[in-house]
Amino acid sequence: MGLALTVAAATFLLAVIWGSPLIEVMRRLRLGKSIRIDGPATHTAKVGTPAMGGILIIGWTLLVSVVVNFVQFVQALEIAESVVIPLGVMVAYSILGGIDDYQGLRLRPGEGMRARVKIWIQLAISLVAAVLLYWLVNDGHGWVAVPTVPVLLDIGILYIPAAVILITGSANAVNLTDGLDGLAGLISATAFVAYGIIAFLQDQQFLVVFSFITIGATFGFLWYNAKPAQMFMGDVGAQALGAALCVLALMTNQWLIFPIIIAIPVATELSTTLQVLYFRATGGKRLFKMAPLHHHFELLGWSETQIVQRWWLIAMLTAMIGIALALV
């Protein structure tokens, strides 16, 4: 844990130092945010804000993780095989998110990559990760921890489709949560803290270090994403964080409690799904004033700061509940 906290602090400082140059680069490349026409009117002031700030998170997480594991390899310590899968999934989803962001900013403004194309690529990445977890990490077992049950349960090959659904769903849920200044970063960092603690209790040292490196990088991003945001996370960061977080849940076998720990992203994705289904079923009526859920509360009169702080409080509570369930 000492190493994890140290590298987290170092990663935070590096991200803060390089945040301003990244903002300037994005401005020069005209990678500014376009706002939904039907979105809250208060968001019009955000037009033009650099919108691929997730590069700061993923870039430093990747660089510091590689350096830390290389040093341990040179010192003839255990090779960090366990960190390769979450890091690989993070990078793969980041590349996909970056392409989506770029298309939405420059090639297909306001739209990005076609949904049917994106979902198939997401499922493909998730399937590769699920197979690797099943065969390499779990040795052909579908392990899952159930609260109050003292032994791991083996669900067999069903583990693979379950993992695919969870990874893909988590990536999209965190992505949908990225709608207010500081929201997705705070929610993601809190969930990474929860799984970092769970990994520490399981003595999975490499996962602990990876978790806290990601937290440090995310905090560095939040330095510039606090209201009023100087840059936004974008799909390049949000999809990657959501997917990598789910891989941590799977590698600790504590994925049954995953929806509890990420309750805010789950509620956000659920609100969007329900809005679409209700709209189609009723011929144009809306279940919420606007989806995702945080926009509904904006239109009810809550300020952006109120929503972010209250959602974060809920996220901390659900994270604590999740850790407690992992201990029983």
Coordinates of C-alpha atoms in Angstrom, one line a residue:
M1 CA 0.0 0.0 0.0
G2 CA 2.9 2.3 0.7
L3 CA 4.1 1.9 -2.9
A4 CA 0.6 2.4 -4.2
L5 CA 0.1 5.6 -2.4
T6 CA 3.5 6.9 -3.4
V7 CA 3.0 6.3 -7.1
A8 CA -0.5 7.7 -6.9
A9 CA 0.8 11.0 -5.5
A10 CA 3.6 11.1 -8.2
T11 CA 1.0 10.4 -10.9
F12 CA -1.2 13.1 -9.6
L13 CA 1.6 15.7 -9.7
L14 CA 2.7 14.6 -13.2
A15 CA -0.9 14.9 -14.5
V16 CA -1.3 18.3 -12.9
I17 CA 2.0 19.6 -14.4
W18 CA 1.1 18.4 -17.9
G19 CA -2.6 19.3 -17.8
S20 CA -2.1 22.9 -19.0
P21 CA 0.0 22.0 -22.0
L22 CA -2.6 19.3 -23.0
I23 CA -5.3 21.9 -22.8
E24 CA -3.3 24.3 -25.1
V25 CA -2.7 21.5 -27.6
M26 CA -6.4 20.6 -27.7
R27 CA -7.3 24.2 -28.2
R28 CA -4.8 24.5 -31.1
L29 CA -6.2 21.4 -32.7
R30 CA -9.8 22.8 -32.2
L31 CA -10.9 19.8 -30.2
G32 CA -13.6 21.8 -28.5
K33 CA -16.9 20.4 -27.1
S34 CA -20.2 20.8 -29.0
I35 CA -23.2 20.9 -26.8
R36 CA -26.5 19.1 -27.4
I37 CA -29.2 21.4 -28.9
D38 CA -31.8 19.8 -26.6
G39 CA -29.5 19.9 -23.6
P40 CA -29.8 22.2 -20.5
A41 CA -29.5 25.8 -21.5
T42 CA -26.9 26.4 -18.8
H43 CA -24.5 24.2 -20.8
T44 CA -24.2 26.5 -23.8
A45 CA -21.3 28.3 -21.9
K46 CA -19.3 25.1 -22.2
V47 CA -19.1 25.2 -26.0
G48 CA -15.5 25.0 -27.2
T49 CA -14.1 23.6 -24.0
P50 CA -11.3 21.0 -24.9
A51 CA -13.1 17.6 -24.8
M52 CA -10.5 14.8 -24.9
G53 CA -9.0 15.4 -21.5
G54 CA -9.2 11.7 -20.7
I55 CA -5.9 11.4 -22.5
L56 CA -4.4 12.9 -19.4
I57 CA -5.7 10.0 -17.3
I58 CA -5.0 7.1 -19.6
G59 CA -1.6 8.4 -20.7
W60 CA -0.2 8.8 -17.3
T61 CA -1.8 5.6 -16.0
L62 CA -0.2 3.7 -18.9
L63 CA 3.2 5.3 -18.5
V64 CA 3.5 5.0 -14.7
S65 CA 2.2 1.5 -14.7
V66 CA 4.8 0.4 -17.3
V67 CA 7.6 2.1 -15.4
V68 CA 6.6 0.6 -12.1
N69 CA 6.3 -2.9 -13.5
F70 CA 9.5 -2.6 -15.5
V71 CA 11.4 -1.7 -12.3
Q72 CA 10.0 -4.7 -10.5
F73 CA 10.9 -7.0 -13.4
V74 CA 14.5 -5.7 -13.4
Q75 CA 14.7 -6.3 -9.6
A76 CA 13.8 -10.0 -10.3
L77 CA 10.5 -9.7 -8.5
E78 CA 7.2 -11.2 -9.7
I79 CA 6.3 -10.2 -13.2
A80 CA 3.1 -8.1 -13.2
E81 CA 1.0 -10.3 -15.4
S82 CA -2.1 -9.5 -13.4
V83 CA -2.0 -5.8 -14.5
V84 CA -1.6 -6.5 -18.2
I85 CA -5.3 -7.3 -18.8
P86 CA -6.9 -4.3 -17.1
L87 CA -4.3 -2.0 -18.6
G88 CA -4.8 -3.5 -22.0
V89 CA -8.6 -3.2 -21.8
M90 CA -8.1 0.5 -20.6
V91 CA -5.9 1.3 -23.6
A92 CA -8.2 -0.5 -26.1
Y93 CA -11.3 1.3 -24.9
S94 CA -9.4 4.5 -24.8
I95 CA -8.4 4.2 -28.5
L96 CA -12.0 3.4 -29.4
G97 CA -13.2 6.3 -27.3
G98 CA -10.7 8.6 -28.9
I99 CA -11.8 7.7 -32.4
D100 CA -15.4 8.3 -31.3
D101 CA -14.5 11.7 -29.8
Y102 CA -12.6 12.8 -32.9
Q103 CA -15.4 11.9 -35.2
G104 CA -17.9 13.7 -32.9
L105 CA -15.7 16.8 -32.9
R106 CA -14.4 17.0 -36.4
L107 CA -15.9 14.5 -38.8
R108 CA -19.5 14.0 -37.6
P109 CA -20.0 17.0 -35.2
G110 CA -22.3 16.2 -32.3
E111 CA -22.8 12.5 -33.3
G112 CA -19.5 10.7 -33.3
M113 CA -19.1 7.0 -34.2
R114 CA -22.2 5.2 -35.3
A115 CA -23.7 3.4 -32.3
R116 CA -24.0 0.0 -34.1
V117 CA -20.4 0.1 -35.1
K118 CA -19.2 1.2 -31.7
I119 CA -21.1 -1.5 -29.7
W120 CA -19.7 -4.3 -31.9
I121 CA -16.2 -3.1 -31.3
Q122 CA -16.9 -2.8 -27.6
L123 CA -18.2 -6.3 -27.4
A124 CA -15.2 -7.6 -29.3
I125 CA -12.8 -6.0 -26.8
S126 CA -14.8 -7.3 -23.9
L127 CA -14.9 -10.8 -25.3
V128 CA -11.1 -10.9 -25.6
A129 CA -10.8 -9.7 -22.0
A130 CA -13.4 -12.2 -20.8
V131 CA -11.7 -15.2 -22.5
L132 CA -8.3 -14.1 -21.1
L133 CA -9.7 -13.8 -17.6
Y134 CA -11.5 -17.1 -17.8
W135 CA -8.6 -19.2 -19.1
L136 CA -5.4 -17.3 -17.9
V137 CA -6.4 -15.7 -14.6
N138 CA -9.1 -18.2 -13.4
D139 CA -7.6 -21.4 -15.0
G140 CA -10.8 -22.3 -16.8
H141 CA -13.1 -21.4 -13.9
G142 CA -15.9 -18.9 -13.6
W143 CA -15.2 -17.7 -10.1
V144 CA -17.6 -15.3 -8.3
A145 CA -17.7 -14.3 -4.7
V146 CA -21.2 -14.2 -3.1
P147 CA -21.6 -12.2 0.2
T148 CA -22.0 -14.4 3.3
V149 CA -20.8 -17.5 1.3
P150 CA -17.4 -18.5 2.6
V151 CA -16.2 -20.1 -0.7
L152 CA -16.0 -18.9 -4.3
L153 CA -18.7 -20.3 -6.6
D154 CA -17.8 -21.5 -10.1
I155 CA -20.4 -20.7 -12.8
G156 CA -18.3 -22.2 -15.5
I157 CA -18.5 -21.0 -19.1
L158 CA -21.3 -18.6 -18.2
Y159 CA -18.6 -16.4 -16.8
I160 CA -17.6 -15.3 -20.3
P161 CA -20.9 -13.8 -21.5
A162 CA -21.5 -12.3 -18.0
A163 CA -18.1 -10.7 -18.1
V164 CA -18.7 -9.4 -21.7
I165 CA -22.0 -7.8 -20.6
L166 CA -20.5 -6.3 -17.5
I167 CA -17.4 -4.8 -19.1
T168 CA -19.4 -3.3 -22.0
G169 CA -22.1 -2.0 -19.8
S170 CA -19.7 -0.5 -17.3
A171 CA -17.8 1.4 -20.1
N172 CA -21.1 2.9 -21.4
A173 CA -22.5 3.6 -18.0
V174 CA -19.4 5.7 -16.9
N175 CA -19.5 7.4 -20.3
L176 CA -23.1 8.5 -19.8
T177 CA -22.2 9.8 -16.4
D178 CA -19.7 12.1 -18.0
G179 CA -22.1 15.0 -18.3
L180 CA -21.3 17.5 -15.5
D181 CA -18.1 19.1 -14.4
G182 CA -16.2 16.7 -12.1
L183 CA -18.9 14.0 -12.0
A184 CA -17.5 11.0 -13.9
G185 CA -14.0 11.6 -12.5
L186 CA -15.1 11.7 -8.9
I187 CA -17.5 8.7 -9.3
S188 CA -14.8 6.6 -11.1
A189 CA -12.0 7.5 -8.6
T190 CA -14.3 6.5 -5.7
A191 CA -15.0 3.1 -7.3
F192 CA -11.3 2.6 -8.0
V193 CA -10.6 3.3 -4.3
A194 CA -13.1 0.6 -3.3
Y195 CA -11.6 -2.0 -5.5
G196 CA -8.1 -0.9 -4.6
I197 CA -9.0 -1.7 -1.0
I198 CA -10.6 -5.0 -1.9
A199 CA -7.5 -6.0 -3.9
F200 CA -5.3 -5.0 -0.9
L201 CA -7.4 -7.2 1.4
Q202 CA -6.8 -10.0 -1.1
D203 CA -3.1 -9.3 -1.2
Q204 CA -3.2 -8.6 -5.0
Q205 CA -0.4 -6.1 -4.9
F206 CA -0.3 -5.3 -8.6
L207 CA -4.0 -4.5 -8.8
V208 CA -3.6 -2.3 -5.7
V209 CA -0.8 -0.3 -7.4
F210 CA -2.7 -0.1 -10.7
S211 CA -5.9 1.1 -8.9
F212 CA -4.1 3.9 -7.1
I213 CA -2.1 4.9 -10.2
T214 CA -5.4 5.4 -12.0
I215 CA -6.8 7.3 -9.0
G216 CA -3.8 9.6 -9.0
A217 CA -4.1 10.3 -12.7
T218 CA -7.9 10.9 -12.3
F219 CA -7.3 13.4 -9.5
G220 CA -4.8 15.2 -11.8
F221 CA -7.5 15.4 -14.4
L222 CA -10.1 16.6 -11.9
W223 CA -7.7 19.5 -11.1
Y224 CA -8.7 20.9 -14.5
N225 CA -12.2 19.4 -14.6
A226 CA -13.6 21.1 -11.5
K227 CA -16.3 23.6 -12.2
P228 CA -15.9 25.6 -14.3
A229 CA -14.1 22.9 -16.3
Q230 CA -11.1 23.7 -18.4
M231 CA -11.4 20.4 -20.2
F232 CA -13.8 17.5 -20.4
M233 CA -13.0 13.8 -20.1
G234 CA -14.6 12.6 -23.3
D235 CA -15.1 9.0 -24.4
V236 CA -11.3 8.6 -24.6
G237 CA -11.3 8.6 -20.8
A238 CA -14.8 7.6 -19.6
Q239 CA -15.1 4.4 -21.6
A240 CA -11.6 3.3 -20.6
L241 CA -12.2 4.0 -16.9
G242 CA -15.5 2.1 -16.9
A243 CA -14.1 -0.9 -18.7
A244 CA -10.9 -1.1 -16.6
L245 CA -12.9 -0.8 -13.4
C246 CA -15.0 -3.7 -14.3
V247 CA -12.0 -5.8 -15.1
L248 CA -10.7 -5.1 -11.6
A249 CA -14.1 -6.3 -10.2
L250 CA -13.8 -9.5 -12.2
M251 CA -10.1 -10.1 -11.2
T252 CA -11.0 -9.8 -7.5
N253 CA -14.0 -12.1 -8.1
Q254 CA -16.1 -9.4 -6.4
W255 CA -18.2 -8.6 -9.5
L256 CA -21.6 -9.5 -8.0
I257 CA -21.4 -6.4 -5.9
F258 CA -20.1 -4.3 -8.8
P259 CA -23.5 -2.7 -9.6
I260 CA -23.7 -1.5 -6.0
I261 CA -20.2 0.1 -6.0
I262 CA -21.0 1.9 -9.3
A263 CA -24.7 2.6 -8.4
I264 CA -24.5 6.1 -9.9
P265 CA -23.4 5.0 -13.4
V266 CA -25.9 2.2 -13.2
A267 CA -28.7 4.5 -12.4
T268 CA -27.5 6.9 -15.1
E269 CA -27.5 4.2 -17.8
L270 CA -30.9 2.8 -16.6
S271 CA -32.5 6.3 -16.7
T272 CA -31.4 6.6 -20.4
T273 CA -32.7 3.2 -21.3
L274 CA -36.0 3.7 -19.6
Q275 CA -36.4 7.1 -21.2
V276 CA -35.9 5.7 -24.7
L277 CA -38.2 2.7 -24.1
Y278 CA -40.9 4.9 -22.5
F279 CA -40.6 7.4 -25.4
R280 CA -41.2 4.7 -28.0
A281 CA -44.0 3.0 -26.0
T282 CA -46.0 6.1 -25.5
G283 CA -45.5 7.7 -28.9
G284 CA -43.3 10.6 -27.7
K285 CA -43.9 11.1 -24.0
R286 CA -41.0 11.4 -21.6
L287 CA -40.5 9.6 -18.3
F288 CA -37.8 12.1 -17.1
K289 CA -37.6 15.8 -18.0
M290 CA -34.3 14.8 -19.7
A291 CA -31.9 11.8 -19.7
P292 CA -29.4 10.9 -18.4
L293 CA -30.6 11.3 -14.8
H294 CA -28.3 14.2 -13.8
H295 CA -29.9 16.4 -16.5
H296 CA -33.4 15.6 -15.1
F297 CA -32.3 17.1 -11.7
E298 CA -30.8 20.1 -13.4
L299 CA -34.2 20.9 -15.0
L300 CA -35.8 20.4 -11.5
G301 CA -33.7 23.3 -10.3
W302 CA -30.6 21.6 -8.7
S303 CA -27.4 23.4 -9.5
E304 CA -24.6 21.5 -11.2
T305 CA -22.5 21.7 -8.1
Q306 CA -25.3 20.3 -5.9
I307 CA -25.8 17.3 -8.2
V308 CA -22.1 16.5 -8.4
Q309 CA -21.5 16.7 -4.7
R310 CA -24.7 14.8 -3.8
W311 CA -24.0 12.1 -6.4
W312 CA -20.4 11.8 -5.0
L313 CA -21.8 11.4 -1.4
I314 CA -24.0 8.5 -2.7
A315 CA -21.0 7.0 -4.5
M316 CA -18.9 7.0 -1.4
L317 CA -21.8 5.4 0.6
T318 CA -22.3 2.7 -2.0
A319 CA -18.5 2.1 -2.2
M320 CA -18.5 1.6 1.6
I321 CA -21.4 -0.8 1.3
G322 CA -19.6 -2.7 -1.4
I323 CA -16.4 -3.1 0.6
A324 CA -18.5 -4.2 3.6
L325 CA -20.2 -6.9 1.5
A326 CA -16.8 -8.0 0.2
L327 CA -15.8 -8.7 3.8
V328 CA -18.8 -10.8 4.9

